[in-house]
Protein backbone atom coordinates (compact mmCIF):
# COMPACT_ATOMS: atom_id res chain seq x y z
CA MET A 1 22.19 -4.90 -4.85
CA ALA A 2 21.94 -8.48 -6.03
CA HIS A 3 19.85 -9.59 -8.98
CA ASP A 4 19.05 -13.14 -9.93
CA ILE A 5 16.74 -15.00 -12.22
CA LEU A 6 15.65 -18.48 -11.30
CA GLY A 7 14.56 -20.49 -14.28
CA ASP A 8 12.93 -23.71 -13.36
CA GLY A 9 10.73 -26.39 -14.74
CA LEU A 10 8.06 -28.34 -12.95
CA ARG A 11 10.60 -30.81 -11.59
CA GLU A 12 12.22 -28.10 -9.47
CA TRP A 13 9.04 -26.53 -8.07
CA ASP A 14 8.81 -28.99 -5.19
CA SER A 15 12.55 -28.77 -4.45
CA PRO A 16 14.26 -26.28 -2.12
CA LEU A 17 15.21 -24.10 -5.11
CA TYR A 18 13.96 -20.87 -3.57
CA SER A 19 15.35 -21.49 -0.09
CA GLU A 20 18.75 -22.25 -1.62
CA ALA A 21 18.58 -19.02 -3.64
CA LEU A 22 17.65 -17.06 -0.50
CA GLN A 23 20.64 -18.54 1.31
CA GLN A 24 22.89 -17.38 -1.53
CA PHE A 25 21.43 -13.86 -1.36
CA GLU A 26 21.94 -13.77 2.40
CA ALA A 27 25.55 -14.90 1.94
CA LEU A 28 25.96 -11.78 -0.21
CA GLY A 29 24.58 -9.62 2.60
CA ALA A 30 20.92 -9.42 1.60
CA HIS A 31 18.09 -9.94 4.08
CA ALA A 32 15.10 -12.03 3.04
CA ALA A 33 12.68 -9.69 4.81
CA THR A 34 13.74 -6.76 2.64
CA LEU A 35 14.07 -8.51 -0.74
CA LEU A 36 11.71 -7.53 -3.53
CA VAL A 37 10.73 -10.60 -5.51
CA GLY A 38 8.96 -10.79 -8.85
CA ILE A 39 7.42 -14.09 -9.85
CA GLY A 40 7.35 -14.32 -13.61
CA PRO A 41 4.71 -15.76 -15.88
CA ALA A 42 3.49 -19.24 -15.11
CA ILE A 43 0.49 -21.26 -16.16
CA GLY A 44 -2.44 -20.40 -13.92
CA GLN A 45 -4.16 -22.74 -11.53
CA CYS A 46 -7.31 -22.47 -13.62
CA HIS A 47 -5.58 -24.34 -16.47
CA PHE A 48 -2.73 -26.36 -14.95
CA GLU A 49 -4.24 -29.78 -14.48
CA ILE A 50 -2.10 -32.32 -12.64
CA GLN A 51 -2.25 -36.06 -12.17
CA PRO A 52 -2.50 -37.77 -8.75
CA ASP A 53 1.25 -38.49 -8.59
CA LEU A 54 1.96 -34.75 -8.54
CA GLU A 55 -0.55 -34.15 -5.76
CA GLU A 56 1.70 -36.27 -3.54
CA ARG A 57 4.82 -34.32 -4.56
CA PHE A 58 3.11 -31.02 -3.70
CA ALA A 59 1.48 -32.17 -0.46
CA ALA A 60 3.45 -29.49 1.43
CA TYR A 61 1.43 -26.86 -0.48
CA PRO A 62 -2.21 -27.84 0.09
CA SER A 63 -3.53 -24.35 -0.66
CA ALA A 64 -1.92 -24.55 -4.12
CA ILE A 65 -4.01 -27.59 -5.13
CA THR A 66 -7.63 -27.20 -6.15
CA LYS A 67 -9.95 -30.07 -6.98
CA ARG A 68 -12.95 -29.51 -9.21
CA GLY A 69 -14.91 -31.65 -11.60
CA GLY A 70 -12.92 -34.74 -10.63
CA LYS A 71 -9.66 -33.07 -11.69
CA MET A 72 -6.77 -31.47 -9.80
CA PHE A 73 -5.15 -28.14 -10.60
CA LEU A 74 -1.90 -26.65 -9.29
CA ASP A 75 -1.04 -23.01 -8.60
CA LEU A 76 2.69 -22.77 -9.41
CA LYS A 77 2.89 -19.13 -8.33
CA GLY A 78 1.27 -20.12 -5.03
CA VAL A 79 3.97 -22.74 -4.51
CA ALA A 80 6.67 -20.14 -5.17
CA ARG A 81 5.05 -17.61 -2.80
CA THR A 82 4.80 -20.23 -0.05
CA GLN A 83 8.46 -21.22 -0.43
CA LEU A 84 9.55 -17.58 -0.38
CA GLU A 85 7.40 -16.76 2.65
CA LYS A 86 8.83 -19.75 4.55
CA GLY A 87 12.27 -18.35 3.69
CA GLY A 88 11.44 -15.02 5.30
CA VAL A 89 10.39 -12.97 2.27
CA SER A 90 7.48 -10.67 3.01
CA LEU A 91 4.49 -11.38 0.79
CA ALA A 92 4.07 -7.60 0.61
CA HIS A 93 7.40 -7.59 -1.27
CA THR A 94 6.33 -10.29 -3.73
CA GLU A 95 4.71 -9.67 -7.09
């Protein structure tokens, strides 16, 4: 059984960090579809206001961006879930 902790700042959230980690797990014999993934604490979309330049960086995750009151907010956990799902991880195995 492989265990890993990915620590990342905002700069890495729009990078292939999770897909690279999944490739490393698969190289060790794991299968993305059977991995159990826990997404740790992150600032919630209700409070994480972003500027227009970040909207462009996260364009691949339109469901993670909410606009309200003339402001934009980003769901970091939503970005992580999307990356993991694209890598073959079942959302049912993601917390």
